[in-house]
CSV table of C-alpha atoms in Angstrom, one decimal:
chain,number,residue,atom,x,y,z
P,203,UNK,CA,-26.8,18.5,-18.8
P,204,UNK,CA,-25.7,16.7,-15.8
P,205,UNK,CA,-21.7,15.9,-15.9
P,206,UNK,CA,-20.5,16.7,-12.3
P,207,UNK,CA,-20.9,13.4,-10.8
P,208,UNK,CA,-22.1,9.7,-11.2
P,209,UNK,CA,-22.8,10.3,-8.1
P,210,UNK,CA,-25.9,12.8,-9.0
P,211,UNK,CA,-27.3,9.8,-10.9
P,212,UNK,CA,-31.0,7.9,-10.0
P,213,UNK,CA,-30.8,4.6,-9.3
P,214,UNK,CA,-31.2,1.9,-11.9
P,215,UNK,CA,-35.1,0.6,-11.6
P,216,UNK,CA,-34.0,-2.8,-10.8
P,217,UNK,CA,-32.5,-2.0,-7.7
P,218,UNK,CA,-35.4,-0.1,-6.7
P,219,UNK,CA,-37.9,-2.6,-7.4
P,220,UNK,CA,-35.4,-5.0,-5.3
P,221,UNK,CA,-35.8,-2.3,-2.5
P,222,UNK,CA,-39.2,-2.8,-2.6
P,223,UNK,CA,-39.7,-6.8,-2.6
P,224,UNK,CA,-36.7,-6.5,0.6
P,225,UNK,CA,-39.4,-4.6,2.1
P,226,UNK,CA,-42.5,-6.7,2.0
P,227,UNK,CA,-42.3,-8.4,5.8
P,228,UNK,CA,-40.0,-9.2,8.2
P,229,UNK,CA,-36.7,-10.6,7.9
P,230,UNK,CA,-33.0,-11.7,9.6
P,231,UNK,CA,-31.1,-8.3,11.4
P,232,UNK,CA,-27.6,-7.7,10.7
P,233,UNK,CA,-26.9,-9.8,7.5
P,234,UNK,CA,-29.1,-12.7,8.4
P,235,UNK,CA,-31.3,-12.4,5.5
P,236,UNK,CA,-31.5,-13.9,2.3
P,237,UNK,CA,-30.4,-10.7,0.3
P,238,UNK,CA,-26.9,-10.6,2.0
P,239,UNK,CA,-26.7,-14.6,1.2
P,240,UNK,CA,-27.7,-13.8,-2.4
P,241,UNK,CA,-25.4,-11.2,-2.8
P,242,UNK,CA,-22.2,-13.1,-1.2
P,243,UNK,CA,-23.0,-15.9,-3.9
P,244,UNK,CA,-23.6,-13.8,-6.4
P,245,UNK,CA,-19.8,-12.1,-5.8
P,246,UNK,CA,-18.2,-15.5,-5.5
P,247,UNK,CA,-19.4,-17.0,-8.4
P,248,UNK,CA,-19.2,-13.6,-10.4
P,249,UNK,CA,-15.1,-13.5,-8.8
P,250,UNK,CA,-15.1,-17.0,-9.5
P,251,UNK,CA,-14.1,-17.0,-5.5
P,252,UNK,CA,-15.9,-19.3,-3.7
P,253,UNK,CA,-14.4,-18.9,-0.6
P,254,UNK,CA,-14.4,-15.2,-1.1
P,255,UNK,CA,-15.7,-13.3,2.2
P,256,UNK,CA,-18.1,-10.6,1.6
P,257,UNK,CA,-19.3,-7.4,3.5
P,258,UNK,CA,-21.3,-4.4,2.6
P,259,UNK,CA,-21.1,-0.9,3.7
P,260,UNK,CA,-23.0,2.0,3.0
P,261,UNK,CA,-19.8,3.9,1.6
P,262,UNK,CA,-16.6,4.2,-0.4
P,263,UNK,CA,-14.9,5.8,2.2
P,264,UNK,CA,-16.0,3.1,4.8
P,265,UNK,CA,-15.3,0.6,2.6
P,266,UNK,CA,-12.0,1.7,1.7
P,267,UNK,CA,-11.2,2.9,5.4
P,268,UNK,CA,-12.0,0.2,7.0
P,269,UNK,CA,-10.7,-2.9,4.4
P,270,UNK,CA,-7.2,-0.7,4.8
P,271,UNK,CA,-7.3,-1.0,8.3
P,272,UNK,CA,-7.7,-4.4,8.3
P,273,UNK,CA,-4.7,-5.0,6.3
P,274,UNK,CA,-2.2,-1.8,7.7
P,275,UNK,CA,-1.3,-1.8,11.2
P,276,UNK,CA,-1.5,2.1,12.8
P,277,UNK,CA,2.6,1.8,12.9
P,278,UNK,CA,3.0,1.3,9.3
P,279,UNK,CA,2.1,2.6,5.7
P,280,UNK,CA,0.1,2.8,3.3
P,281,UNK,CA,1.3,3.5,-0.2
P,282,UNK,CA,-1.1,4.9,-2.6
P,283,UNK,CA,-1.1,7.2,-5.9
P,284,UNK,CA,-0.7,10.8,-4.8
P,285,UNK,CA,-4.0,11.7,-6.2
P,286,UNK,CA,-5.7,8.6,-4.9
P,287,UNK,CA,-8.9,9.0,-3.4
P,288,UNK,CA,-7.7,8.1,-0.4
P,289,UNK,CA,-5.8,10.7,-0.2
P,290,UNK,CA,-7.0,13.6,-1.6
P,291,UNK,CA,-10.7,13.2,-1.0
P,292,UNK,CA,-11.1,11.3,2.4
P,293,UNK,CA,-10.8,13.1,5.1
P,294,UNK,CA,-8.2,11.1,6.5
P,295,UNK,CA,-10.6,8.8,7.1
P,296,UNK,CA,-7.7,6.1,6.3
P,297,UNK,CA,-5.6,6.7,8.5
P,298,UNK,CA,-8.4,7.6,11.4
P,299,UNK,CA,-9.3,4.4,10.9
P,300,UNK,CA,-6.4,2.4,10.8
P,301,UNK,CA,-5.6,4.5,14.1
P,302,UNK,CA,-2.6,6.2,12.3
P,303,UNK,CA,-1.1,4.4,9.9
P,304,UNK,CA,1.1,6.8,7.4
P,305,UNK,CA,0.1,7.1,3.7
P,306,UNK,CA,3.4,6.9,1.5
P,307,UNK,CA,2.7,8.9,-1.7
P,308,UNK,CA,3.3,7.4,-4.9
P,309,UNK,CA,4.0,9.5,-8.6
P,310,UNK,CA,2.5,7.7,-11.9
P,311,UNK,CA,1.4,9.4,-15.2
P,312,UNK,CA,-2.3,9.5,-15.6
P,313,UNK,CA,-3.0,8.5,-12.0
P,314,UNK,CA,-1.7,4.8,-12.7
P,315,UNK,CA,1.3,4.1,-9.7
P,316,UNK,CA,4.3,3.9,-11.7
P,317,UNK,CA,6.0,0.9,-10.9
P,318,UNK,CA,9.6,1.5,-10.5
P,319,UNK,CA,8.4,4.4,-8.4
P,320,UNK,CA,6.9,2.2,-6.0
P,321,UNK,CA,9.5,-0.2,-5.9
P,322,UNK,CA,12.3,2.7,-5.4
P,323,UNK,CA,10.1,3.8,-2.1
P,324,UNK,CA,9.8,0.5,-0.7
P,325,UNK,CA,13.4,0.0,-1.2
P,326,UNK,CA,14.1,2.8,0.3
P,327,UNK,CA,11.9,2.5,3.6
P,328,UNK,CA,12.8,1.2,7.4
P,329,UNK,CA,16.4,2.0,6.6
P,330,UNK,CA,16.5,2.7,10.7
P,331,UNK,CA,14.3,-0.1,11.8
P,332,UNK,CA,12.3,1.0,14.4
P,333,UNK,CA,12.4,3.9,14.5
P,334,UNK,CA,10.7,4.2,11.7
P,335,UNK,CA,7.3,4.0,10.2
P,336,UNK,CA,7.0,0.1,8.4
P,337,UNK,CA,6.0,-0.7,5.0
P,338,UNK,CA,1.9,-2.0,5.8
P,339,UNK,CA,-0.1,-2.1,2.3
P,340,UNK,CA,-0.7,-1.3,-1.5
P,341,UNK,CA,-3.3,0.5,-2.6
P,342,UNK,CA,-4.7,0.8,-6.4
P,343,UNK,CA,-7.9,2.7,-7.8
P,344,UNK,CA,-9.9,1.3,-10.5
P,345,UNK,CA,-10.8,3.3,-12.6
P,346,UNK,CA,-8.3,5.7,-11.3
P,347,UNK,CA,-9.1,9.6,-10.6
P,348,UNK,CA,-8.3,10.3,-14.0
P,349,UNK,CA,-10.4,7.9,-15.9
P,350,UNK,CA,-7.9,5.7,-16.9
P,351,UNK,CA,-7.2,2.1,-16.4
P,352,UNK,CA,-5.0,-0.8,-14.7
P,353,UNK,CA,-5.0,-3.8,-16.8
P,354,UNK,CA,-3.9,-7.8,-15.5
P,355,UNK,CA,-1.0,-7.4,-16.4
P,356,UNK,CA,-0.2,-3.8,-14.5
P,357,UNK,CA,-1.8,-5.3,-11.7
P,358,UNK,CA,-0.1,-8.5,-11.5
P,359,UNK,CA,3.6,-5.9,-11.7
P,360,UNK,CA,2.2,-4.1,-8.7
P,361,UNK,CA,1.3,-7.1,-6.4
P,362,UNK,CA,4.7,-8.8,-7.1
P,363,UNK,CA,6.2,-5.5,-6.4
P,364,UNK,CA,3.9,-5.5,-2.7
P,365,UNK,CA,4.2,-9.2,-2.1
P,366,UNK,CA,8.1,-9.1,-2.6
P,367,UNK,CA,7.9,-7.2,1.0
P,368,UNK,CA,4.8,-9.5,2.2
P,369,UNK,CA,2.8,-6.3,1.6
P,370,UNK,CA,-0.9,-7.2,0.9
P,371,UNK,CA,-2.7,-5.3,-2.4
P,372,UNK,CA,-5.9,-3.4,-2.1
P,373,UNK,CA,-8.4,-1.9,-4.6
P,374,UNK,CA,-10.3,0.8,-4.3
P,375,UNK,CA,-13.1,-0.3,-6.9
P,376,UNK,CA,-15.3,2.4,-6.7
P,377,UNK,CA,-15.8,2.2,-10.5
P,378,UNK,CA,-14.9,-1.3,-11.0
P,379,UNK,CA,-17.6,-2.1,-12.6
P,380,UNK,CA,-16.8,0.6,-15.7
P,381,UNK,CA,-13.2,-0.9,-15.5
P,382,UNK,CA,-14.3,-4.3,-15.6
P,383,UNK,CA,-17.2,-3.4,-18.5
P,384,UNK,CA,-14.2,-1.5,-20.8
P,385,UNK,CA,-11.8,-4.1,-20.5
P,386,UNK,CA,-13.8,-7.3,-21.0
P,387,UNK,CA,-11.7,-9.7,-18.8
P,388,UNK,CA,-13.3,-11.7,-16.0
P,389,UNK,CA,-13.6,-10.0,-12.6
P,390,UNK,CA,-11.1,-12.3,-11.1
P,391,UNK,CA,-8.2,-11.8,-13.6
P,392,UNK,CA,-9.1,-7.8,-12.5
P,393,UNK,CA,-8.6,-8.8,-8.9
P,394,UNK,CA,-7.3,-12.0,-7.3
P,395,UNK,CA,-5.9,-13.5,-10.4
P,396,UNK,CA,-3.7,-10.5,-10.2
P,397,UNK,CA,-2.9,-10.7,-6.7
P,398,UNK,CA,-5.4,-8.1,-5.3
P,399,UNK,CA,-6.3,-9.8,-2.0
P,400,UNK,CA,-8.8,-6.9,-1.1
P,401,UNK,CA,-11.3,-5.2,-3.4
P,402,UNK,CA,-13.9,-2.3,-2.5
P,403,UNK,CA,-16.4,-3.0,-4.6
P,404,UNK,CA,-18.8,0.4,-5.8
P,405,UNK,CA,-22.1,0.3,-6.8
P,406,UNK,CA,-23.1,4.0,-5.7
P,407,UNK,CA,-21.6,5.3,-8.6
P,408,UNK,CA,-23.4,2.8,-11.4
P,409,UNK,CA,-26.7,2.7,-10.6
P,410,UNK,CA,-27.5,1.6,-6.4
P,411,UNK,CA,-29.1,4.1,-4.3
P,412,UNK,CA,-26.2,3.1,-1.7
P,413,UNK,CA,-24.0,0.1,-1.1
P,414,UNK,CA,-20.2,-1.3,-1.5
P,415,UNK,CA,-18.8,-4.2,-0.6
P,416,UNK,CA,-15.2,-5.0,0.7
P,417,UNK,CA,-14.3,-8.4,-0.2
P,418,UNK,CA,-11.9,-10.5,0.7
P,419,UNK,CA,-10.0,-12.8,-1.1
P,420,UNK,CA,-7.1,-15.8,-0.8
P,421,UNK,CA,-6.1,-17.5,1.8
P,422,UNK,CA,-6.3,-14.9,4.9
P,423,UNK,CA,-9.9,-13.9,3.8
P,424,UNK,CA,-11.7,-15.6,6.7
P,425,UNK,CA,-9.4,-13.9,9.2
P,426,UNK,CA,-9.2,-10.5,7.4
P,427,UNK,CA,-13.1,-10.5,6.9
P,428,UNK,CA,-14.1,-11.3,10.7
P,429,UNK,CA,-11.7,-8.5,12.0
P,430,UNK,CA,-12.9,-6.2,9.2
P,431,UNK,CA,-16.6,-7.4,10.8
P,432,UNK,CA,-15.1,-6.0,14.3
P,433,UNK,CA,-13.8,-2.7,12.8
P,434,UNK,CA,-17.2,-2.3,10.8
P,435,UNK,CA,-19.2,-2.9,14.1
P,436,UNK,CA,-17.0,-1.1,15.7
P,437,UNK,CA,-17.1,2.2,13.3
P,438,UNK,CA,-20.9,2.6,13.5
P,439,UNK,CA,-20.9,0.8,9.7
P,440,UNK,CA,-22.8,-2.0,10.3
P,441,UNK,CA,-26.3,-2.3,9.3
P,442,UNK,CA,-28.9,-3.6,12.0
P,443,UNK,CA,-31.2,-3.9,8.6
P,444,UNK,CA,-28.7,-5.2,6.3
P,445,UNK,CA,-31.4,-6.2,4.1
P,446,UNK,CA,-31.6,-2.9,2.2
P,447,UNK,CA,-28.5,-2.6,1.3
P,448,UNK,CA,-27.6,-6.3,0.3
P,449,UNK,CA,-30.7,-5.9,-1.8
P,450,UNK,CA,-29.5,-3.2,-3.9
P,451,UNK,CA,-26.0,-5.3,-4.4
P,452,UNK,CA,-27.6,-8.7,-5.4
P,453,UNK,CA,-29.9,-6.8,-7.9
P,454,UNK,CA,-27.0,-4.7,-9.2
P,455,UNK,CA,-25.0,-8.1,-9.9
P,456,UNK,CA,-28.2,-10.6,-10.7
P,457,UNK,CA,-27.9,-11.6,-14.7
P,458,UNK,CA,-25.0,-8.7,-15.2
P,459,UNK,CA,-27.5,-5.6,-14.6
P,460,UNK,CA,-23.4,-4.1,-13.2
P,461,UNK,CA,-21.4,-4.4,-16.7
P,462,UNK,CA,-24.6,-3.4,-18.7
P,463,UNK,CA,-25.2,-0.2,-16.6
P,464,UNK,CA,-21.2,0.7,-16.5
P,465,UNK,CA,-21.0,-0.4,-20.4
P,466,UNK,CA,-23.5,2.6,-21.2
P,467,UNK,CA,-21.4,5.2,-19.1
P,468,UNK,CA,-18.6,4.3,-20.8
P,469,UNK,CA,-20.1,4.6,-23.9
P,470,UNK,CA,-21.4,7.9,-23.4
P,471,UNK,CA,-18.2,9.2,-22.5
P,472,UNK,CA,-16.7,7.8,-25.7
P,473,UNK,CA,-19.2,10.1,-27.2
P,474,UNK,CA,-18.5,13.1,-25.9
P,475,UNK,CA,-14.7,12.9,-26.3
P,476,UNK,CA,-15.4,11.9,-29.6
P,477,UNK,CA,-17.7,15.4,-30.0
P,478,UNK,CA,-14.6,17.3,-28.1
P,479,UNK,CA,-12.3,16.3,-30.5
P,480,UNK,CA,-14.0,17.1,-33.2
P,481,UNK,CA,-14.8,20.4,-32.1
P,482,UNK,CA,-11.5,21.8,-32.2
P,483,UNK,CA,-11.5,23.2,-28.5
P,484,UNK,CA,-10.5,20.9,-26.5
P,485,UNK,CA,-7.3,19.4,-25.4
P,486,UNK,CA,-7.6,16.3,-23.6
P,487,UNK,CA,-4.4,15.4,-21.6
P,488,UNK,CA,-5.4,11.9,-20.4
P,489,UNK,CA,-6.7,8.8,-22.3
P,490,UNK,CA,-10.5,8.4,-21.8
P,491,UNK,CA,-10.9,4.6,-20.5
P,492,UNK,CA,-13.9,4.8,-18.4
P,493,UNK,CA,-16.7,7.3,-17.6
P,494,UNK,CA,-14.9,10.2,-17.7
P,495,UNK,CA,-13.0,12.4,-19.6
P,496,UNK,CA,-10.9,15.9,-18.6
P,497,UNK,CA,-10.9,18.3,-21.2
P,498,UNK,CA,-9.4,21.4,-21.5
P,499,UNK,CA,-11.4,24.2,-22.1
P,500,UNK,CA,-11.0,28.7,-23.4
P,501,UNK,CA,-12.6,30.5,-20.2
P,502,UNK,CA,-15.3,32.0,-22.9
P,503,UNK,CA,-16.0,28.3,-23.8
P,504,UNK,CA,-16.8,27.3,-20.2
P,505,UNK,CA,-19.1,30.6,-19.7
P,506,UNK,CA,-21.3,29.7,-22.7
P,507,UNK,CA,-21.5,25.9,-21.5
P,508,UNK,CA,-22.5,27.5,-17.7
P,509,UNK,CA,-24.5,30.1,-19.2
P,510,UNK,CA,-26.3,26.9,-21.2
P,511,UNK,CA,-26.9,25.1,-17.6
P,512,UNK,CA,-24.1,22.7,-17.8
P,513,UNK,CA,-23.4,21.2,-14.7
P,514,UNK,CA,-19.7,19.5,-14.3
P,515,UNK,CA,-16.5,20.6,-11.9
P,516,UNK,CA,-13.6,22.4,-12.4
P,517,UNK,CA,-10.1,19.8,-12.5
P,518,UNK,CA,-7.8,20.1,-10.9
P,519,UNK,CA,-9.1,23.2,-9.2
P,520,UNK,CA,-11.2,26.4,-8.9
P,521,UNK,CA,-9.8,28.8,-11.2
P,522,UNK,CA,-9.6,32.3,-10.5
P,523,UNK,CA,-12.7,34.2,-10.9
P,524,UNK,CA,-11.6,36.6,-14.0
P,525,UNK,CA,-8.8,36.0,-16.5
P,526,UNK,CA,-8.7,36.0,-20.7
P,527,UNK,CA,-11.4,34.3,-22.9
P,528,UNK,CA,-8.7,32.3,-24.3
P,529,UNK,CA,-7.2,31.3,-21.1
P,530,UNK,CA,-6.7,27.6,-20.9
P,531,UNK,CA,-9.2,25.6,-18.1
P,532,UNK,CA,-9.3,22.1,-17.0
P,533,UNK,CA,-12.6,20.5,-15.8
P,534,UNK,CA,-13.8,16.8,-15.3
P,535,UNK,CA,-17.0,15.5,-17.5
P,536,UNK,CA,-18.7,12.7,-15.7
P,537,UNK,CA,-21.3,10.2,-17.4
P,538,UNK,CA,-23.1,8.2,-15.6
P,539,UNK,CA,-25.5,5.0,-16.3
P,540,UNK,CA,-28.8,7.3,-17.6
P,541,UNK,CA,-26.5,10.0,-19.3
P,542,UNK,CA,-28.5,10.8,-22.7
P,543,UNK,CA,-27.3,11.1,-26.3
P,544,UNK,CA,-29.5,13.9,-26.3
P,545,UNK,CA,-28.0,15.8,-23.1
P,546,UNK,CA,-24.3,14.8,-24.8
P,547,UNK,CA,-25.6,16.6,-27.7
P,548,UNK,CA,-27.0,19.7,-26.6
P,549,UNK,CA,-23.5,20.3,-24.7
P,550,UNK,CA,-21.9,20.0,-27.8
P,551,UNK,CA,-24.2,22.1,-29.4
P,552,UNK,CA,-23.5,25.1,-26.5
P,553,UNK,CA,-19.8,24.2,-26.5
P,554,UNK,CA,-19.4,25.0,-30.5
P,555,UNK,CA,-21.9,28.1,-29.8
């Protein structure tokens, strides 16, 4: 009963087999292959962006890190939701990166930036010119932190909100693909048609043994992708064997192996909210959109799931190591790709006792 992580999912069997005909001989160093020239086409013609410029990295954090510094100068900010994972879970690796740009914190129910909010802070910003820190980028995370989701239209509000101060959007993607699976619009209505002009695109988290891939969209994409090549040489992120990681990607996207593999998380967290409800236990305080779902739990509920061998985290943090059985207790539930009716069930089972 695995629900801490997608990240503690196998990889899909595709993408290992791919692994495995990428390693039969020699091939091109440093992107020169065929996989990385499969991949880029498969992205354009998935984004319906031919002239899209594509890159992969081994990480979200490298990928989001480095496409951010790309776009922000170190003398400006960055505004993001104030639980973003770029904030709250990496390490300041951001604004290392960027070589100090500032990240402006932005409120928003269930994760999602609220609008106005951002618009109100951008407003409000180099009131003193230079002395102080400039307004540099947007940033957006899809699927958010919570689970839940931005559609077109929420996006499109957000980029005209950026581009009314010739600030360019980013998304951090890292479950794009369960966003892009629960929604059923094309990719590029999710990201360029919207006015996203960077995406970090995840496939860690729905089924590759290790890749992401920043992509560049619009009209600055051939500048912004070779300095983004400069920063990711730079950084110690580029690959001399490329291969292995393109690999994964092109498999992951070849005849929509992504949306099929995101579509079954989804749908296995649909189940278990559905078998929280019902239970009678547990409050859920956000709306369950993409793989996971935060309930909230009695103390003596969680102790029988533990004591069951349920594995899952805490939300929003560790709570103190005695209290009531009836006291209230958050946690996140992730699903993942290969998460079993049968494993859904048997938490059920121990949550109900």
């Amino acid at each position: 009963m695995w629900f801490s992580s997608d990240n503690a999912a196998p990889a899909a069997p595709a993408v290992l087999e791919a692994l495995a005909r990428a390693n039969e001989g020699p091939a091109g160093s440093y992107g020169a292959d065929p996989w990385t020239a499969r991949a880029t086409a498969l992205v354009r013609e998935i984004f319906e962006a031919p002239e899209a410029v594509v890159l992969p990295v081994v990480t979200g954090t490298a990928a989001n890190s480095l496409a951010l510094a790309t776009l922000c100068p170190p003398w400006a900010a960055i505004c993001c939701h104030e639980h973003a994972h770029v904030q709250e879970d990496e390490c300041g690796a951001p604004i290392f990166y960027t070589g100090g740009a500032t990240l402006w914190l932005i409120p928003g129910a269930h994760a999602r930036i609220d609008p106005e909010a951002l618009e109100r802070r951008l407003a409000q910003a180099c009131h003193a010119g230079v002395h102080n820190v400039q307004r540099g980028a947007v940033t957006v995370t899809q699927a958010t932190e919570l689970g839940t989701l931005y559609r077109p239209a929420d996006l499109r509000r957000i980029a005209d909100i950026a581009g009314a101060w010739d600030l360019p959007l980013h998304m951090d993607g890292a479950r794009f693909a369960n966003a892009a699976a629960r929604l059923g619009v094309s990719p590029a209505e999710l990201t360029w048609k919207a006015g996203v002009q960077a995406l970090s695109l995840g496939a860690t988290k729905n089924g590759a043994l290790g890749v992401e891939a920043v992509v560049f969209f619009g009209e600055e994409a051939e500048r912004r992708g070779w300095e983004f090549e400069l920063r990711r040489k730079r950084g110690g992120h580029l690959l001399s064997k490329m291969r292995y990681a393109s690999a994964q990607l092109a498999a992951w996207l070849e005849d929509g192996l992504w949306l099929e593999l995101a579509a079954r998380a989804n749908a296995a967290a649909d189940r278990l909210a559905e078998g929280l409800r019902a239970s009678g236990l547990a409050q859920i305080p956000h709306p369950v959109e993409a793989n996971m779902v935060f309930p909230t739990l009695p103390r003596a509920v969680h102790a029988r799931l533990q004591a069951a061998g349920a594995r899952y985290y805490p939300w929003p943090h560790e709570p103190a190591p005695d209290g009531p059985d009836d006291e209230p207790i958050g946690c996140r539930l992730v699903c993942a790709w290969n998460t079993a009716d049968e494993d859904i069930d048997a938490f059920l089972a121990a949550l109900r006792g």
